[in-house]
XYZ file of C-alpha atoms in Angstrom:
573
model
C 30.140 51.840 58.248
C 30.382 55.827 57.609
C 27.148 57.691 57.362
C 25.961 61.250 55.841
C 22.960 63.017 55.243
C 21.171 63.513 52.409
C 19.269 66.832 51.784
C 15.506 67.214 50.217
C 16.759 68.857 46.934
C 19.120 65.965 46.343
C 15.846 63.525 46.091
C 13.776 66.227 44.061
C 16.778 65.656 41.452
C 16.047 61.824 41.406
C 12.265 61.614 42.314
C 11.784 57.940 41.329
C 14.604 56.094 42.776
C 16.335 55.424 46.368
C 18.036 54.676 48.924
C 17.539 53.196 52.371
C 20.111 52.245 54.684
C 19.747 50.064 57.240
C 22.289 48.975 60.462
C 22.555 45.086 61.503
C 19.637 45.667 64.010
C 17.190 47.316 61.683
C 17.754 50.845 62.582
C 17.203 53.436 59.630
C 20.928 54.316 58.824
C 20.286 57.147 55.972
C 18.088 57.284 53.061
C 17.988 59.426 50.049
C 15.059 59.829 47.071
C 12.152 58.211 47.279
C 13.075 56.065 50.103
C 12.528 59.915 52.424
C 9.209 59.551 52.928
C 8.348 58.419 55.622
C 5.121 56.222 55.086
C 7.117 54.637 52.366
C 10.274 54.148 54.418
C 8.127 51.980 56.934
C 6.909 50.298 53.956
C 10.087 49.214 52.320
C 11.839 47.901 56.021
C 8.720 45.631 56.886
C 8.616 44.308 52.985
C 12.527 43.888 53.630
C 11.315 42.105 57.038
C 9.295 39.578 54.976
C 11.443 38.945 52.151
C 14.533 38.645 54.418
C 12.598 35.875 55.953
C 11.921 33.686 52.668
C 15.164 34.044 51.403
C 14.570 37.456 48.618
C 16.380 39.764 47.663
C 13.985 41.639 45.615
C 10.156 42.560 46.354
C 7.720 45.260 46.097
C 5.946 47.931 47.873
C 2.970 50.155 46.891
C 4.287 53.471 46.966
C 2.160 56.834 47.033
C -0.961 56.539 44.370
C -0.634 52.726 45.053
C 1.988 53.057 42.663
C 4.823 49.703 43.096
C 7.697 50.520 44.285
C 10.271 47.796 42.924
C 12.825 47.245 45.770
C 16.767 45.188 45.609
C 18.218 43.974 48.782
C 22.364 44.326 48.884
C 24.026 43.058 51.561
C 27.042 44.958 53.104
C 29.669 43.400 55.885
C 27.878 46.367 58.444
C 24.432 47.152 57.035
C 21.574 46.662 54.497
C 21.482 48.699 51.409
C 17.505 48.866 49.868
C 17.498 50.328 46.107
C 14.489 51.705 45.448
C 12.508 52.622 42.134
C 9.325 53.360 41.072
C 8.269 52.048 37.195
C 5.183 51.879 35.735
C 5.834 48.820 35.224
C 8.748 45.930 36.068
C 12.216 46.544 34.869
C 13.391 43.192 33.602
C 17.381 43.906 33.846
C 17.324 46.005 37.654
C 15.298 42.533 38.627
C 17.946 40.223 37.235
C 20.765 42.228 38.287
C 19.594 42.493 41.959
C 18.592 39.398 41.861
C 20.739 37.153 40.896
C 24.809 37.910 42.599
C 26.514 36.793 39.705
C 24.176 38.840 36.939
C 27.650 40.238 35.833
C 29.686 37.407 35.042
C 26.259 35.965 32.583
C 26.461 39.512 31.480
C 30.804 39.150 30.952
C 29.478 35.274 29.156
C 27.281 36.677 26.667
C 29.153 39.398 25.429
C 32.650 37.064 24.991
C 31.497 33.733 24.052
C 31.925 33.341 20.523
C 28.293 32.026 19.249
C 26.736 34.891 21.761
C 29.342 37.559 21.013
C 27.665 41.086 20.234
C 28.559 44.304 17.910
C 26.275 46.635 19.320
C 25.839 50.129 16.980
C 23.310 53.266 17.818
C 21.211 54.773 15.494
C 23.696 56.272 13.343
C 25.094 53.499 12.896
C 28.177 54.217 15.018
C 29.852 51.011 16.535
C 29.088 51.673 20.350
C 30.649 48.180 21.760
C 32.564 44.767 19.807
C 33.039 41.592 21.579
C 36.825 41.444 22.283
C 36.569 37.852 20.034
C 35.297 39.993 17.174
C 38.086 42.941 17.192
C 40.696 39.878 17.304
C 39.591 38.008 14.123
C 38.853 42.076 12.542
C 42.081 42.576 14.008
C 41.641 45.510 15.796
C 42.819 47.054 19.297
C 40.574 46.784 22.444
C 38.376 49.527 21.770
C 39.829 50.546 18.289
C 35.775 49.843 16.631
C 33.961 52.398 19.305
C 33.168 55.346 17.285
C 33.292 54.600 13.642
C 30.818 53.951 11.443
C 29.821 49.501 10.921
C 31.040 49.516 7.562
C 33.684 50.916 8.260
C 35.197 48.329 11.006
C 32.922 45.037 9.595
C 32.925 43.862 6.213
C 30.118 43.435 4.213
C 28.065 44.661 7.676
C 24.358 45.289 7.004
C 23.862 46.978 10.365
C 23.136 50.028 9.344
C 20.524 48.985 6.658
C 18.774 47.472 9.581
C 19.063 50.483 12.100
C 17.524 52.326 8.726
C 14.322 49.318 8.134
C 14.146 48.138 11.702
C 13.325 44.900 10.593
C 15.604 41.636 12.223
C 17.210 39.540 9.691
C 18.224 36.593 10.832
C 20.064 32.990 9.755
C 21.985 35.306 6.669
C 25.287 34.445 5.864
C 27.687 36.936 5.942
C 30.993 36.816 4.822
C 34.475 38.151 6.349
C 37.719 38.394 5.766
C 36.751 35.159 3.644
C 35.196 33.001 6.066
C 31.177 32.528 5.589
C 29.123 33.227 9.098
C 25.478 32.508 10.040
C 24.918 35.441 11.508
C 21.180 37.399 12.958
C 20.992 41.287 13.050
C 18.249 42.673 15.667
C 16.575 45.740 16.208
C 16.927 46.717 19.201
C 13.693 50.033 21.117
C 13.639 51.153 24.313
C 11.077 51.628 26.293
C 8.928 53.893 24.363
C 9.609 51.653 21.131
C 11.491 54.122 19.723
C 14.629 52.226 17.835
C 18.091 53.388 19.239
C 20.366 51.037 17.625
C 21.235 47.005 16.535
C 23.068 44.088 17.717
C 25.331 41.285 15.421
C 25.631 37.844 16.511
C 27.182 35.271 15.179
C 24.389 31.910 15.107
C 27.006 29.373 13.479
C 30.465 29.774 12.360
C 29.848 28.312 9.161
C 26.833 26.641 6.576
C 29.193 23.432 7.871
C 28.228 23.940 11.453
C 23.824 24.608 10.078
C 24.122 21.808 7.767
C 25.918 19.137 10.466
C 22.507 20.726 12.576
C 20.532 20.220 9.911
C 21.768 16.604 9.372
C 21.213 15.663 12.740
C 17.543 17.074 13.100
C 16.980 15.033 9.332
C 19.025 11.704 11.217
C 15.927 12.674 14.383
C 13.254 12.712 12.276
C 13.816 9.230 10.574
C 14.323 8.456 14.263
C 11.411 9.411 15.265
C 9.287 7.767 12.425
C 10.912 4.922 12.723
C 10.159 4.351 16.396
C 6.159 5.649 15.521
C 6.303 2.646 13.261
C 7.643 0.428 15.423
C 5.027 1.667 18.365
C 2.258 1.226 15.339
C 3.333 -2.282 15.335
C 3.443 -2.691 18.487
C -0.221 -1.665 18.882
C -1.090 -3.724 16.256
C 1.240 -6.660 15.853
C -2.136 -8.539 14.408
C -1.624 -5.989 11.308
C -2.215 -8.165 8.361
C -4.382 -11.730 10.231
C -7.417 -8.587 10.570
C -8.267 -8.994 7.059
C -8.253 -13.368 7.988
C -11.623 -13.229 9.527
C -12.801 -16.297 11.843
C -12.177 -17.404 14.929
C -12.862 -21.457 14.793
C -9.743 -23.549 15.829
C -8.757 -23.959 12.296
C -7.698 -20.161 11.678
C -7.046 -19.780 15.263
C -3.634 -22.293 14.561
C -3.681 -21.066 11.205
C -3.211 -17.615 12.876
C -0.789 -19.104 15.360
C 1.519 -20.521 12.584
C 1.742 -17.232 10.700
C 2.806 -14.987 13.866
C 5.381 -17.775 14.556
C 6.971 -18.127 10.878
C 6.803 -14.634 9.529
C 9.790 -12.956 11.660
C 11.792 -16.039 10.398
C 13.510 -15.726 6.813
C 12.612 -18.618 5.856
C 10.903 -19.913 2.482
C 7.131 -20.764 3.072
C 4.354 -22.586 0.682
C 1.149 -21.882 1.816
C -1.260 -24.731 0.385
C -5.209 -24.850 0.175
C -7.909 -25.187 -2.102
C -8.368 -22.580 -4.275
C -9.956 -19.305 -2.529
C -9.225 -20.266 0.826
C -7.522 -16.819 1.445
C -3.656 -17.522 -0.028
C -2.638 -13.916 -0.592
C -4.390 -12.621 2.403
C -2.082 -15.118 4.097
C 0.766 -14.118 2.063
C 0.341 -10.863 3.047
C 0.503 -11.501 6.998
C 3.179 -12.675 6.594
C 4.730 -9.797 5.139
C 3.607 -7.680 6.879
C 4.687 -9.111 10.207
C 8.231 -10.020 8.884
C 11.370 -8.105 9.153
C 11.158 -6.562 5.299
C 7.741 -5.249 6.302
C 9.449 -1.402 5.429
C 10.105 -2.959 1.177
C 7.702 -3.766 -1.002
C 6.049 -7.254 -1.750
C 5.744 -7.951 -5.124
C 3.232 -10.394 -6.033
C 3.733 -12.920 -9.514
C 1.023 -15.321 -10.608
C 2.878 -17.754 -12.454
C -0.771 -18.984 -14.180
C -1.675 -15.703 -16.023
C 1.881 -15.436 -16.402
C 2.406 -15.843 -20.734
C 5.045 -19.058 -21.931
C 6.852 -16.248 -24.075
C 6.989 -13.725 -21.507
C 7.644 -15.403 -17.755
C 11.650 -15.112 -18.421
C 11.159 -11.267 -18.966
C 9.060 -10.628 -16.215
C 10.621 -12.700 -13.420
C 14.155 -11.899 -14.377
C 13.721 -8.806 -16.089
C 15.575 -7.780 -19.625
C 18.278 -5.497 -20.838
C 17.294 -2.656 -23.431
C 16.267 -3.929 -27.034
C 17.094 -7.733 -26.822
C 13.635 -7.765 -27.741
C 11.163 -6.189 -30.904
C 8.842 -4.018 -28.201
C 11.565 -3.512 -25.282
C 11.577 -0.778 -23.503
C 14.791 1.425 -24.527
C 16.276 1.512 -21.100
C 15.248 -1.775 -20.095
C 13.076 -3.177 -17.480
C 13.484 -5.258 -13.823
C 11.992 -8.164 -13.398
C 9.502 -9.500 -10.589
C 12.818 -10.987 -9.145
C 14.789 -7.974 -8.730
C 11.414 -5.575 -7.861
C 11.550 -7.666 -4.775
C 15.271 -7.158 -3.620
C 14.995 -6.661 0.029
C 11.403 -7.288 0.265
C 8.915 -9.940 -0.545
C 8.088 -12.195 -3.454
C 4.527 -13.954 -3.423
C 4.508 -16.569 -5.964
C 0.693 -17.547 -6.436
C -0.075 -20.771 -8.417
C 3.721 -21.685 -8.375
C 2.598 -25.091 -9.121
C 1.265 -23.892 -13.190
C 4.922 -22.735 -13.550
C 6.320 -23.789 -16.747
C 9.615 -26.928 -15.881
C 11.905 -25.032 -18.202
C 11.450 -21.235 -15.645
C 11.630 -23.868 -12.846
C 15.313 -24.677 -13.607
C 15.972 -20.784 -13.497
C 14.157 -19.855 -10.635
C 15.913 -22.524 -8.861
C 19.070 -20.874 -9.783
C 17.714 -17.701 -7.986
C 16.569 -19.685 -4.669
C 20.610 -21.344 -4.793
C 22.446 -17.780 -3.974
C 19.851 -15.042 -5.747
C 21.889 -14.441 -8.877
C 20.362 -14.082 -11.885
C 20.221 -12.431 -15.645
C 18.070 -10.156 -17.424
C 17.108 -11.545 -20.768
C 20.057 -10.103 -23.334
C 22.415 -9.390 -21.022
C 25.563 -10.768 -19.412
C 25.676 -9.257 -15.754
C 25.071 -11.116 -12.558
C 23.055 -10.210 -10.740
C 21.495 -10.205 -7.000
C 18.069 -9.906 -5.363
C 17.868 -10.691 -1.308
C 14.340 -11.801 -1.187
C 12.036 -13.583 1.027
C 10.404 -16.012 -0.936
C 7.067 -16.674 -0.071
C 4.861 -19.308 -2.618
C 1.165 -20.156 -2.947
C -0.479 -23.558 -4.675
C -3.554 -25.208 -4.977
C -2.205 -27.998 -6.572
C -1.073 -31.140 -5.249
C 3.002 -31.176 -5.479
C 3.297 -35.219 -4.950
C 1.414 -35.982 -8.074
C 3.076 -33.579 -10.091
C 6.789 -34.706 -8.182
C 5.591 -38.343 -9.511
C 4.462 -37.698 -12.937
C 7.474 -35.208 -13.708
C 5.953 -31.959 -14.139
C 7.537 -30.379 -11.362
C 11.611 -30.631 -10.051
C 11.870 -32.324 -6.144
C 14.698 -30.085 -5.681
C 12.989 -26.450 -6.926
C 10.162 -27.874 -4.140
C 12.124 -28.074 -1.197
C 13.651 -24.819 -1.974
C 10.176 -23.041 -1.869
C 8.434 -25.717 1.029
C 10.702 -24.878 3.732
C 7.471 -24.186 5.678
C 4.461 -25.251 4.469
C 1.158 -23.928 6.020
C -1.673 -25.566 4.899
C -5.266 -22.942 5.411
C -7.786 -25.279 5.721
C -11.444 -25.022 3.064
C -14.454 -23.084 4.207
C -15.687 -26.239 5.055
C -13.714 -27.129 7.754
C -14.948 -23.995 9.853
C -18.042 -23.355 9.119
C -18.525 -21.269 12.159
C -16.644 -18.811 10.907
C -19.547 -18.383 8.081
C -21.627 -15.850 9.810
C -18.792 -13.530 10.537
C -17.915 -14.009 6.782
C -21.185 -12.524 5.406
C -21.476 -9.804 8.163
C -17.928 -8.938 6.862
C -19.448 -9.243 2.917
C -22.523 -7.964 3.142
C -21.017 -4.710 4.734
C -18.550 -4.088 2.425
C -20.367 -4.270 -0.543
C -22.364 -1.708 1.423
C -19.650 0.363 1.171
C -19.077 0.425 -2.758
C -22.637 0.787 -3.382
C -22.858 3.501 -0.949
C -26.085 1.443 0.804
C -26.730 0.601 3.788
C -25.758 -2.937 5.163
C -27.779 -6.132 4.581
C -28.451 -9.110 7.281
C -28.966 -12.267 7.232
C -31.596 -14.304 8.772
C -30.876 -17.431 11.054
C -31.903 -19.503 8.199
C -29.992 -18.633 5.942
C -26.829 -18.954 8.344
C -28.010 -22.434 8.705
C -28.385 -22.626 5.232
C -25.307 -21.658 3.863
C -23.756 -23.646 7.086
C -25.385 -25.771 5.176
C -22.868 -26.137 1.867
C -20.160 -28.254 0.502
C -18.826 -24.306 -1.080
C -15.948 -26.093 -3.359
C -15.159 -22.511 -4.079
C -14.284 -21.838 -0.353
C -15.029 -18.070 1.284
C -14.289 -16.824 -2.846
C -17.762 -18.185 -3.580
C -19.443 -17.764 -0.754
C -18.445 -13.835 -0.618
C -20.081 -14.202 -4.387
C -22.932 -15.571 -3.450
C -23.996 -13.533 -0.221
C -23.379 -10.488 -2.513
C -25.704 -12.240 -5.229
C -28.104 -12.134 -2.561
C -27.316 -8.531 -1.439
C -28.388 -7.392 -4.632
C -31.672 -9.631 -5.648
C -33.061 -9.292 -2.449
C -35.924 -6.876 -2.206
C -35.852 -6.986 1.909
C -33.242 -5.297 4.159
C -33.067 -9.271 5.455
C -31.964 -11.820 3.416
C -33.824 -15.499 3.771
C -32.473 -18.691 2.376
C -34.714 -17.982 -0.953
C -33.009 -14.962 -2.080
C -29.560 -17.292 -2.878
C -31.296 -19.621 -5.777
C -29.089 -21.941 -6.664
C -25.362 -22.779 -4.753
C -22.646 -23.720 -7.362
C -21.160 -26.864 -7.406
C -17.991 -28.817 -8.097
C -18.056 -30.666 -11.617
C -19.886 -34.315 -11.099
C -21.087 -33.369 -7.760
C -25.499 -33.396 -6.880
C -26.525 -28.953 -6.377
C -28.966 -29.087 -3.780
C -31.970 -27.434 -4.032
C -33.159 -24.467 -2.926
C -35.517 -23.579 -0.714
C -39.162 -22.304 -2.021
C -39.955 -18.660 -1.737
C -42.483 -19.370 0.222
C -43.396 -18.378 3.830
C -43.586 -21.344 5.406
C -40.253 -23.049 4.203
C -39.096 -20.092 5.759
C -40.478 -20.989 9.088
C -40.000 -24.212 9.044
C -36.715 -23.507 8.853
C -36.022 -20.740 11.361
C -38.416 -22.962 13.810
C -36.390 -26.518 13.457
C -32.496 -26.680 14.259
C -32.996 -30.085 12.734
C -33.292 -29.686 9.020
C -29.747 -28.295 9.868
C -28.977 -30.873 11.936
C -29.998 -33.818 9.292
C -27.650 -31.470 6.452
C -25.137 -31.548 8.241
C -24.907 -35.656 9.237
C -25.237 -35.594 5.363
C -22.020 -34.210 4.670
C -20.460 -36.303 7.299
C -21.864 -39.318 5.823
C -20.504 -38.470 2.150
C -17.243 -37.618 3.543
C -17.194 -40.736 5.492
C -17.832 -42.880 2.299
C -14.841 -41.236 0.072
C -12.780 -41.407 3.027
C -13.263 -44.829 2.437
C -13.125 -44.750 -1.025
C -9.103 -43.358 -0.755
C -7.795 -45.578 2.068
C -8.954 -48.296 0.101
C -7.448 -46.844 -3.069
C -4.217 -46.138 -1.019
C -3.999 -49.263 1.108
C -4.300 -47.787 4.077
C -1.529 -44.848 3.258
C -2.798 -41.844 5.491
C -0.230 -39.584 3.550
C -1.670 -40.173 0.326
C -5.144 -40.194 1.716
C -5.234 -36.925 3.154
C -3.260 -34.983 -0.345
C -5.940 -36.746 -2.598
C -8.745 -35.237 -0.205
C -7.029 -32.007 0.306
C -7.048 -32.134 3.731
C -4.690 -32.084 6.203
C -3.393 -35.575 8.442
C -4.581 -34.491 12.080
C -8.075 -33.863 10.218
C -8.367 -37.090 8.678
C -6.602 -39.010 12.000
C -9.706 -37.388 13.946
C -12.314 -38.757 11.637
C -10.954 -42.143 11.315
C -11.339 -41.871 14.839
C -14.954 -41.292 14.411
C -15.514 -44.013 11.931
C -13.781 -46.763 14.228
C -10.504 -47.129 12.542
C -7.349 -48.127 14.592
C -4.219 -46.264 15.373
C -2.394 -48.645 12.469
C 0.808 -46.953 11.115
C 0.966 -45.944 7.575
C 1.697 -47.800 4.625
């Protein structure tokens, strides 16, 4: 490589920059500018040796007065050129060009790509550069717009306004030659903060692309929301069951049945005595079903006036009767489309409505009152009743074909007397909820009070238990509720009331200290139960199915009690 001397006079003209040329053996071949300073040249050579080991093409060394010197390595076939520049701060462009050997290709991409192409104006809004893609769009020859005011070259340009205000305009619509584009306009400042010009770029070829992007973002948001719900369901797979308090075998079996049947799109009939929590079970089935994101519409058949049953269930058209809404109204069945329809007390439905409900359950079709249009509703039916359907079917008050439609799967909810071990959990929940509603501190039950409650028959089941506990919480003067705070427990019609414990300390102490008292109460309950089973077995000639239905207990529980009573395993009649 041919070398030439660089004079000190030339260095003084550019005392912030310098070049150091090293031969293949690492010896200095030439120097200029600040690289003429021997100490700095030695520092540059040492920094180059370290950078070469690390395969780095940009490094810094300390210059005079500890000022940073940035050095860029430019390899050549027979020499190494080290370009040094003294800067108060890092020069991003300088380092970028020096560090990336295809920096020119990257800059060319930004200048020619339709989505990054630039139009550049100076501080006087005179065009200094326009990307080839823009020149072709405006029908200009290469460089044809340079030196002209932006308003003469770019239709509806606002780059001159950006230069004047110094404020960026991002994502605005720009109509050019009958085509609307989404553009950005940015002011450019130098290292001293002075406004030197502005650039314009096309962000999207048209609002349609922006709308497409917006649609994609909305779609992604919907998908994220969906997966969040799915994740919540996975984390709380028992959601809907958490309100069904109880750890007894009867409750465990009930929850298992609900979990199994909920995902299946079949009608479910919930049976059991009043107050056993059939509504909670219906909510649990809906929440665990594929229809959980839609509504569960509730209908209490027993509370519907006979004259309004059809309009409530099927809805009505405008002007179909006096007092009807002008636009008509959707009925419960139509509201439940894609969701669940919970029919509480379905056994109390009038016979004429049973016929029309049967048609809906067959094919999902119905007509509004006063209308002729055939409508359809896709819902999952969940029914509940405390009635004896066998007796109702036998005397003709309930249609057999409708029973088969609503009872695809029948789940019986256990009575409270069948799960007395759940009473402590139920009581704690009732007291906590009562205290939260009234802003009070939750009270507790003594062991004797728990034993007293477990010795009752509870004809009203959980609903009666909660009412009894809340009444005791109101009238109890202490934070610990004792048996004497309960008063007289309501009984079924014809059942002998059990006397409450007298409010004296000795009675309370004896109940706490003598668990035999609870044993005697339990024995009495078993004796009454055994007597009722014997009477029913005699009445129905040993037909266990009818006995279980008469007594309101499951056949499995009946078999268990019969085995305890010494009955054989004779077949049903």
